[in-house]
Each structure stands twice: as C-alpha cells, then as structure tokens.
PDB file of C-alpha atoms in Angstrom:
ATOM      1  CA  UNK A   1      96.517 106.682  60.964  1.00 51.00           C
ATOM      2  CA  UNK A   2     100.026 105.488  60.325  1.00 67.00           C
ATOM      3  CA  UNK A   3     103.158 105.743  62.187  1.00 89.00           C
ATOM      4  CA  UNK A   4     103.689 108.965  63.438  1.00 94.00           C
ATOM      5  CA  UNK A   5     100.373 110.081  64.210  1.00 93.00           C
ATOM      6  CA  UNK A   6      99.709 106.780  66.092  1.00 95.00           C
ATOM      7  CA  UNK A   7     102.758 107.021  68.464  1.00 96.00           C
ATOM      8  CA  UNK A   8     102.191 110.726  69.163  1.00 97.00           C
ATOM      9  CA  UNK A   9      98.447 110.201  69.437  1.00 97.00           C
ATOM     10  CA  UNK A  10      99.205 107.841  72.440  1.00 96.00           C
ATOM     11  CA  UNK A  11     101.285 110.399  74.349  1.00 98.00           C
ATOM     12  CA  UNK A  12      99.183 113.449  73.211  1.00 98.00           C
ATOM     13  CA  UNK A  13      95.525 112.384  72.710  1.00 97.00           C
ATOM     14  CA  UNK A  14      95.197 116.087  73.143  1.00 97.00           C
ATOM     15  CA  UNK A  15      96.420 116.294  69.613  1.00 98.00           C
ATOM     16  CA  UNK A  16      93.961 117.299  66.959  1.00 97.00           C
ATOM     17  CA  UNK A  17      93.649 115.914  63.508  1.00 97.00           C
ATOM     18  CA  UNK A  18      95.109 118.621  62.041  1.00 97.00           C
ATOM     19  CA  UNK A  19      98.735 118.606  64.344  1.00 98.00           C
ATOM     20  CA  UNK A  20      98.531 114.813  63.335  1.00 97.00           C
ATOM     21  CA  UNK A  21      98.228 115.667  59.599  1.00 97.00           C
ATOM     22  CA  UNK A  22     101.042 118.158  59.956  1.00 97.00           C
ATOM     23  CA  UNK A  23     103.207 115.753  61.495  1.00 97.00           C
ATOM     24  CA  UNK A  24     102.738 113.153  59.293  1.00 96.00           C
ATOM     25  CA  UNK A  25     103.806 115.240  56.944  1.00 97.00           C
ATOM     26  CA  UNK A  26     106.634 116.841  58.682  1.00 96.00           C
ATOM     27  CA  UNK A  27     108.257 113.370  58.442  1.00 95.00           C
ATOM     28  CA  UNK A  28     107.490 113.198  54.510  1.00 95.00           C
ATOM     29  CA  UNK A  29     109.204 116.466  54.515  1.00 96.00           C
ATOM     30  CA  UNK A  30     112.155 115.264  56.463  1.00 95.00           C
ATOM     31  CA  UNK A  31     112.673 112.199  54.313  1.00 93.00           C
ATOM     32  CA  UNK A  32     112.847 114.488  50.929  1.00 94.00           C
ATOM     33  CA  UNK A  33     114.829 117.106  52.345  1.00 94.00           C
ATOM     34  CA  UNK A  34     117.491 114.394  53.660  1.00 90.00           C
ATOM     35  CA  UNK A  35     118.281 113.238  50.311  1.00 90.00           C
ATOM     36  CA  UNK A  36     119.184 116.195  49.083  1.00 90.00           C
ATOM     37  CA  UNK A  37     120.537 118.376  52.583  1.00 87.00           C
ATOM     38  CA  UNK A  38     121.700 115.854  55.417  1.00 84.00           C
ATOM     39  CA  UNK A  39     120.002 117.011  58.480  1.00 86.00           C
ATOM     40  CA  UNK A  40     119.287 114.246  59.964  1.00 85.00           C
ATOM     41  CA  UNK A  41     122.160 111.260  60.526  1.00 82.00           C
ATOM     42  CA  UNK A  42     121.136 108.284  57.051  1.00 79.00           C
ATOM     43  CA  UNK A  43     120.442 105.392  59.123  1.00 78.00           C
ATOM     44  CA  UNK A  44     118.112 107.326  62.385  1.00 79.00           C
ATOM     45  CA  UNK A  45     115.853 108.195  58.968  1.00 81.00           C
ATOM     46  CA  UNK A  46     113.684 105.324  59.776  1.00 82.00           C
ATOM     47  CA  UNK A  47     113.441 105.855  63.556  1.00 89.00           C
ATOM     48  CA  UNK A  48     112.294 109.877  63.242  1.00 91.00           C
ATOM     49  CA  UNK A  49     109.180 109.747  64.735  1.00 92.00           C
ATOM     50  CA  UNK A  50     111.182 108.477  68.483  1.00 94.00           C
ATOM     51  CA  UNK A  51     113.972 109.624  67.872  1.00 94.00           C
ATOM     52  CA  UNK A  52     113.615 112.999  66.597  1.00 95.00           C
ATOM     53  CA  UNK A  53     109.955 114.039  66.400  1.00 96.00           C
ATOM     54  CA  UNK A  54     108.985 112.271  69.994  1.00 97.00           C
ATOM     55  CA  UNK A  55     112.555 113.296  71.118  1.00 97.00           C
ATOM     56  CA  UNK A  56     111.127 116.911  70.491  1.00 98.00           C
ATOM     57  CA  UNK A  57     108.051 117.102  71.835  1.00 98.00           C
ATOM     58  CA  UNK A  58     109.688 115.600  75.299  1.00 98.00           C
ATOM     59  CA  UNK A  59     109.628 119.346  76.180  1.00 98.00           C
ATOM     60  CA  UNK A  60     106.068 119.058  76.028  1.00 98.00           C
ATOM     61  CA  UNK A  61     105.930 116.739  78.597  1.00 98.00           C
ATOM     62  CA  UNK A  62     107.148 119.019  81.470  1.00 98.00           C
ATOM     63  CA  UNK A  63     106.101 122.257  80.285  1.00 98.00           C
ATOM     64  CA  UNK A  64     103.214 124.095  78.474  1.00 98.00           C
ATOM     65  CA  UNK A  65     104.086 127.167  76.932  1.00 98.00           C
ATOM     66  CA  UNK A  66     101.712 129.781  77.865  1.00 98.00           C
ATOM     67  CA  UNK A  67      99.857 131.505  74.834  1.00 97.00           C
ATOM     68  CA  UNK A  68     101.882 134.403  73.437  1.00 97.00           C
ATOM     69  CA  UNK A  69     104.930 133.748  74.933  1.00 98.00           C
ATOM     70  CA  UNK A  70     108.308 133.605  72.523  1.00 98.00           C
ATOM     71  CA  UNK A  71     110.703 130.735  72.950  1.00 98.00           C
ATOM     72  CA  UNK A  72     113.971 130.469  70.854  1.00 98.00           C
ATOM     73  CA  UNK A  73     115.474 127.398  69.588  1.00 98.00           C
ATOM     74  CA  UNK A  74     119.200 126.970  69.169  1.00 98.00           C
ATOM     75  CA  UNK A  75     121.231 125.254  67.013  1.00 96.00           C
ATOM     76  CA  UNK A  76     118.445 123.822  65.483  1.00 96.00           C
ATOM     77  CA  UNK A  77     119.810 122.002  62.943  1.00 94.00           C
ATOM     78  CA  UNK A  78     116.875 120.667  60.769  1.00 93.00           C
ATOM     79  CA  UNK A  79     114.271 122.349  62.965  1.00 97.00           C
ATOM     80  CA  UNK A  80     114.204 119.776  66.112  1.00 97.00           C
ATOM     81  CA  UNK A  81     113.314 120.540  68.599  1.00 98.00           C
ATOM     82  CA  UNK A  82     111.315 123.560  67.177  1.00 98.00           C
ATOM     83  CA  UNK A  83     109.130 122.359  64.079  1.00 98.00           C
ATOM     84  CA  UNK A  84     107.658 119.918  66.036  1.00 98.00           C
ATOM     85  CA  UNK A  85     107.288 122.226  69.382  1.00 98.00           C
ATOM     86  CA  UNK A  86     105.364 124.752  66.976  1.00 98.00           C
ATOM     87  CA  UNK A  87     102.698 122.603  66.262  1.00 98.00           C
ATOM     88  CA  UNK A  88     101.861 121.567  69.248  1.00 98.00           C
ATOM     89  CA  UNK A  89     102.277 125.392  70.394  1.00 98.00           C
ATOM     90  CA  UNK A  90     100.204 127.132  67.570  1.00 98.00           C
ATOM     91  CA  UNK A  91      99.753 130.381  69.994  1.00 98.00           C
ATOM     92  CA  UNK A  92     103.278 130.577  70.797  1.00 98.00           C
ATOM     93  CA  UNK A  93     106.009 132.332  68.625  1.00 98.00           C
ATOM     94  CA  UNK A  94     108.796 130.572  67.868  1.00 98.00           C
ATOM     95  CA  UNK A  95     112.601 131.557  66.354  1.00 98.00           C
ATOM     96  CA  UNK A  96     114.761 128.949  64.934  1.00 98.00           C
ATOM     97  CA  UNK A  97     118.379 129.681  65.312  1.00 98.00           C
ATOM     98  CA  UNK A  98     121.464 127.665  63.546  1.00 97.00           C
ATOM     99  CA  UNK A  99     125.071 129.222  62.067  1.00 95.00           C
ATOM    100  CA  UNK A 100     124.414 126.441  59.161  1.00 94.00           C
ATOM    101  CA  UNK A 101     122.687 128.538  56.344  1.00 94.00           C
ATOM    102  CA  UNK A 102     121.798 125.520  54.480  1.00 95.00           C
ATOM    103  CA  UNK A 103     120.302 123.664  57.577  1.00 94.00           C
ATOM    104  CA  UNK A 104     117.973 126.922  58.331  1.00 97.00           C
ATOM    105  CA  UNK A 105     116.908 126.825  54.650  1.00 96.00           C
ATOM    106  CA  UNK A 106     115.666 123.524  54.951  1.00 96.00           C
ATOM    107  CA  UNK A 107     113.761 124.397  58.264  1.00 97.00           C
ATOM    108  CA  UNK A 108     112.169 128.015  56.222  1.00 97.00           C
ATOM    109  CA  UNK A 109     111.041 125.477  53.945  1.00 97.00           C
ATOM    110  CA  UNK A 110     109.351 122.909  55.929  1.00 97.00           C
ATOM    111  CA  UNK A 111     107.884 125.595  57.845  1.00 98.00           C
ATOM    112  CA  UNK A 112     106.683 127.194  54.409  1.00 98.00           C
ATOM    113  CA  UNK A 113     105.181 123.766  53.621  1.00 97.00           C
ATOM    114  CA  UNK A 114     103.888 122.994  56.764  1.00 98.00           C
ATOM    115  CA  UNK A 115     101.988 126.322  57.108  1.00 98.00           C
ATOM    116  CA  UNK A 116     103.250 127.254  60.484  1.00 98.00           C
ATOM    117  CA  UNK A 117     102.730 130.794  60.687  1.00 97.00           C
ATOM    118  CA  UNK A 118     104.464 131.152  64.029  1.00 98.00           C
ATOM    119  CA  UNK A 119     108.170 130.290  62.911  1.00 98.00           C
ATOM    120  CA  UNK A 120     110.888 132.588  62.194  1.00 98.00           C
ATOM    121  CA  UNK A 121     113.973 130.830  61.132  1.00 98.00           C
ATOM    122  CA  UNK A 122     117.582 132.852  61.018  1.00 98.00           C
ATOM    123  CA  UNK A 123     121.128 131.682  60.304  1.00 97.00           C
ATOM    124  CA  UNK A 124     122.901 133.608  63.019  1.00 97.00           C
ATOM    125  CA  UNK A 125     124.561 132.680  65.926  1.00 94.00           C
ATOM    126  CA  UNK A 126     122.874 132.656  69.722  1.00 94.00           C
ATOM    127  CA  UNK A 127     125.218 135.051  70.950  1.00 93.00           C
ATOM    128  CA  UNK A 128     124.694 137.424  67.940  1.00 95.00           C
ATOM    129  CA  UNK A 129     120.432 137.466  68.614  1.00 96.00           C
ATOM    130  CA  UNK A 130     119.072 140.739  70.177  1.00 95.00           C
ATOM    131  CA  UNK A 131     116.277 139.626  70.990  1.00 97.00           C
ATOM    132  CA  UNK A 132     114.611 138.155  74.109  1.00 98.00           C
ATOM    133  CA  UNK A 133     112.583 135.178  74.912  1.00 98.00           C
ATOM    134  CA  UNK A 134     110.210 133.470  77.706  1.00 98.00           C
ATOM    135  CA  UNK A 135     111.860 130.288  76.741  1.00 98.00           C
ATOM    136  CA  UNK A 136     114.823 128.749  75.247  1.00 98.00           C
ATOM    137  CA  UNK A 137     115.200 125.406  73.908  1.00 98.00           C
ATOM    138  CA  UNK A 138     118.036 123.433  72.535  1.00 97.00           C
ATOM    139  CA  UNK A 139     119.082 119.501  71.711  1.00 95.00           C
ATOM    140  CA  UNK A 140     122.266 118.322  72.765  1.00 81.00           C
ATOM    141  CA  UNK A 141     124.015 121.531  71.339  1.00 83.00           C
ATOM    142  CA  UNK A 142     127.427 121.361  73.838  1.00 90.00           C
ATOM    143  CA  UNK A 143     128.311 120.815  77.550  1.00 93.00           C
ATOM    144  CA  UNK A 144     126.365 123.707  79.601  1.00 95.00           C
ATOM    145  CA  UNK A 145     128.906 125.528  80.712  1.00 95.00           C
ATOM    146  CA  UNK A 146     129.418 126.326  76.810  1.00 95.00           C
ATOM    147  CA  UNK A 147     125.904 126.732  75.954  1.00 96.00           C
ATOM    148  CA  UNK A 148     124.804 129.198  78.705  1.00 96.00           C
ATOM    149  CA  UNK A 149     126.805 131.977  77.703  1.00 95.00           C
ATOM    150  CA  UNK A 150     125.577 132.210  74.350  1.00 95.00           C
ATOM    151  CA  UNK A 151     121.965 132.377  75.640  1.00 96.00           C
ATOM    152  CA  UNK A 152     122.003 133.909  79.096  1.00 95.00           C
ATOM    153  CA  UNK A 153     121.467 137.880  78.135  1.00 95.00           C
ATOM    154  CA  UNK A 154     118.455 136.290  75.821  1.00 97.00           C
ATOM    155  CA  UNK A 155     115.182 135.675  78.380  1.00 97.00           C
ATOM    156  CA  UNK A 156     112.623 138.367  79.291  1.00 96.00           C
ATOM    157  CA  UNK A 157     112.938 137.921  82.883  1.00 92.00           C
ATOM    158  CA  UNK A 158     109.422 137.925  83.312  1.00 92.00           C
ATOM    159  CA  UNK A 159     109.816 136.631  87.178  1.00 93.00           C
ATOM    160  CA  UNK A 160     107.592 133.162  85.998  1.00 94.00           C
ATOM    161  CA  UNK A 161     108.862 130.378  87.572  1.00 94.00           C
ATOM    162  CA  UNK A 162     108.706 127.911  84.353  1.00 97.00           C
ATOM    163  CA  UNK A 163     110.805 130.364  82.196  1.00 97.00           C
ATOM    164  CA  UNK A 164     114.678 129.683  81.201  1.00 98.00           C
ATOM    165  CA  UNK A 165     116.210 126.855  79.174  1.00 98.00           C
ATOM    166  CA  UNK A 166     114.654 123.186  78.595  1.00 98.00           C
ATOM    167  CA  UNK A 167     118.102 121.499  77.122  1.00 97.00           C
ATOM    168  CA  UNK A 168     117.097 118.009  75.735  1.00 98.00           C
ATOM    169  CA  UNK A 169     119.988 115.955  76.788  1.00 96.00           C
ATOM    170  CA  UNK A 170     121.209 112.230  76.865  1.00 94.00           C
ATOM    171  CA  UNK A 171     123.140 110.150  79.813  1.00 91.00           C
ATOM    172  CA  UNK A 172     124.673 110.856  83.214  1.00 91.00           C
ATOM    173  CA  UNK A 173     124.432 114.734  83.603  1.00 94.00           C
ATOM    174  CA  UNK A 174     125.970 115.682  87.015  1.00 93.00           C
ATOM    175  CA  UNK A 175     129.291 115.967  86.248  1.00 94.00           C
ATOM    176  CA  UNK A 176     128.130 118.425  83.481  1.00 94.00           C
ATOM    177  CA  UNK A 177     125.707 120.444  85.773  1.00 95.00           C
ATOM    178  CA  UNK A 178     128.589 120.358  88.533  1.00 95.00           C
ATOM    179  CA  UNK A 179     131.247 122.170  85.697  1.00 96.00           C
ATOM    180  CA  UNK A 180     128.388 124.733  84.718  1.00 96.00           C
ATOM    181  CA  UNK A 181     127.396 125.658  88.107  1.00 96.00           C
ATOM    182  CA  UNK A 182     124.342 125.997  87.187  1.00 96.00           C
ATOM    183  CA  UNK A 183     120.442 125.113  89.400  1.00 95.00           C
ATOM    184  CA  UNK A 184     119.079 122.988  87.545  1.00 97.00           C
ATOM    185  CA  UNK A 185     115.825 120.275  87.610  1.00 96.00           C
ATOM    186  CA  UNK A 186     115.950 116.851  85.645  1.00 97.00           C
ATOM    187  CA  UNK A 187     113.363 115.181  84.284  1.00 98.00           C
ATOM    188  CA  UNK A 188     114.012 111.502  82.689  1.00 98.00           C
ATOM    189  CA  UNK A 189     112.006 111.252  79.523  1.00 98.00           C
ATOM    190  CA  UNK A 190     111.680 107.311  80.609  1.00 98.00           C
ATOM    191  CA  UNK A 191     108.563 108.741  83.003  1.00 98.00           C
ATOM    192  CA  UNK A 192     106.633 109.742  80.121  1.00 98.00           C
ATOM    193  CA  UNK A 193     107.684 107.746  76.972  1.00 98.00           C
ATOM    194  CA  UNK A 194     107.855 103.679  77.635  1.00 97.00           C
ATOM    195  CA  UNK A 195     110.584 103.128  73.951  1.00 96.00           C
ATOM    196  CA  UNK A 196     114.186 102.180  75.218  1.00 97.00           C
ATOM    197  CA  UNK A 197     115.486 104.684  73.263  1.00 96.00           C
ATOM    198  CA  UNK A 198     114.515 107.117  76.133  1.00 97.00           C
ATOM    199  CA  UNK A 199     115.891 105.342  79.169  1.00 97.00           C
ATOM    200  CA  UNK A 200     119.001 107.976  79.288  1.00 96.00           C
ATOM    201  CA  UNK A 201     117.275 111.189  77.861  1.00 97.00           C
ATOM    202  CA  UNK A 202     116.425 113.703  80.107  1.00 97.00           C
ATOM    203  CA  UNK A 203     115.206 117.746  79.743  1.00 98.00           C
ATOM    204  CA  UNK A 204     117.231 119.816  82.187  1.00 97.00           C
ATOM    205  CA  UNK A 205     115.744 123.021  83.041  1.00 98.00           C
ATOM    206  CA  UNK A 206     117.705 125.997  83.644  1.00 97.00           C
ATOM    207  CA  UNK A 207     115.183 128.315  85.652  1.00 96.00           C
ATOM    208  CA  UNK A 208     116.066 132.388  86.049  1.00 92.00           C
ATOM    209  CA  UNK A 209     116.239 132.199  89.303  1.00 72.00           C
TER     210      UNK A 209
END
C-alpha cells in the first residue's frame, strides 16, 4: 500500500481494495492533470492526500449518505470535495458544479478515468441548476451569507433530519454564522483526523429545518 491508501485505510478500514485502488489513482490523476490545468495550488501537490483527498472525505466523518440519495457539489474546482465523496458513496449520485469550464473538464476526465459511474459534472453556476438534491456540499467556496443563496431553492426537502449543506470550512466561524443567520452544527475535523493540518477545519451543517 503506499501513501494514500495507507492514511485513508486508517480512518476508513471500511474501505475496500478497490476505493483504495481508485484513490491511489485519483492522486496519479491529480498530479498529471496539474501540470497541464492548475487545479490544485503547485506546492499543496505533495500534501494531497491530507490536504485535499482526507480534507474531502471529512464529510464522511459526520454523515453517511443514504443509498440513492443525490448530493450536489459546488464550486468544485478540480472535483474536491466530490471525486473523492463518490467513491466512498458508490450508491449515491453525485453532480459536480463549477463556472470554470476548464476546471469541470478536468473533473469529466478523472471521473472518465476513474470509472465512477455516478458523477455528472457541469460548468454552470449554483444559482443557474434546476435541479434538486438531498445534499449539498461545498469547500471553502465564500462567507455563508454569500453561498446560501445560490443553493437554498436546490434541496428536496425530504423532512430527513441529516439533509442540507455540509460546507468544509477552516478557522473561527461564528462571526460568519452570526452574518448569515443561519442554524447551524460544527464539527472540528481535529475529533476524527489526529494531522495538524486539521486543528482549524471544521464541516458546518446547514440543516432544512
């Protein structure tokens, strides 16, 4: 096993060989797609499996995504957190949204590679998607009281209590959740991943109601 699979192994034993092998090769991917497309910042290259791959699958930590359900991801950039949320979800559908064409190609492509039949990737904008979704999930995008807006008109409203928005987000949040006036529950990825990199990241759920 080598890097990847051995740090996500320890936090997901659940993980089969198969997720493993696609993740290894996710970050093979990642590394020939950055030389040509920069989706990822030069010098975080080395650190993607924490700081972008494990970074992802935080999400995973305080929810499971039920079997069928549809979760959006926006602003995706590269695909994080969404390529690495569908392979650890391979019974949930999942729609990768970013208004950079040439960032969604590189996420059709890795997809294409990777063999994940459950991602759609569009270059559109939230707030233009018709849509809806259980879930919607997003990485450091813009302040809340931005980001809502765009996505609020997007869920199912399915009345379960784990729908709405898992934001991946870094630092002291309540000023942020004060301006957006939004209920919201933190969890500090430091409870679940033991790398420094994670002592300020948090998911902040947005539930429907």
């Amino acid at each position: 096993m080598t890097a990847i699979s051995t740090l996500l192994s320890g936090y997901f034993p659940e993980l089969t060989e198969d997720q493993l092998q696609k993740y290894e090769q996710m970050g093979e991917l990642y590394k020939e797609w950055n030389q040509k497309i920069n989706v990822i910042s030069r010098k975080d290259m080395d650190q993607l499996g924490v700081h972008h791959i494990l970074h992802s699958l935080g999400i995973a930590k305080v929810v499971q995504f039920p079997e069928h359900t549809a979760v959006m991801d926006v602003g995706t950039g590269g695909g994080l957190p969404g390529l690495p949320l569908a392979v650890m979800f391979p019974d949930v559908k999942f729609h990768l949204v970013d208004s950079i064409g040439k960032k969604i190609h590189v996420v059709q492509e890795i997809a294409r590679e990777l063999h994940l039949q459950n991602v759609t990737a569009s270059h559109i904008r939230a707030e233009q998607v018709r849509d809806k979704y259980d879930f919607i999930v997003s990485r450091a995008v813009t302040r809340l009281a931005n980001f809502w807006p765009w996505i609020m008109n997007s869920f199912k409203k399915t009345g379960s209590p784990i729908e709405g928005l898992y934001y991946l987000k870094g630092g002291d949040l309540d000023e942020e959740i004060a301006e957006s006036g939004l209920i919201t529950k933190q969890f500090n990825l430091s409870d679940y991943f033991s790398e420094e990199f994670f002592d300020t990241k948090k998911v902040v759920h947005v539930p429907l109601k």
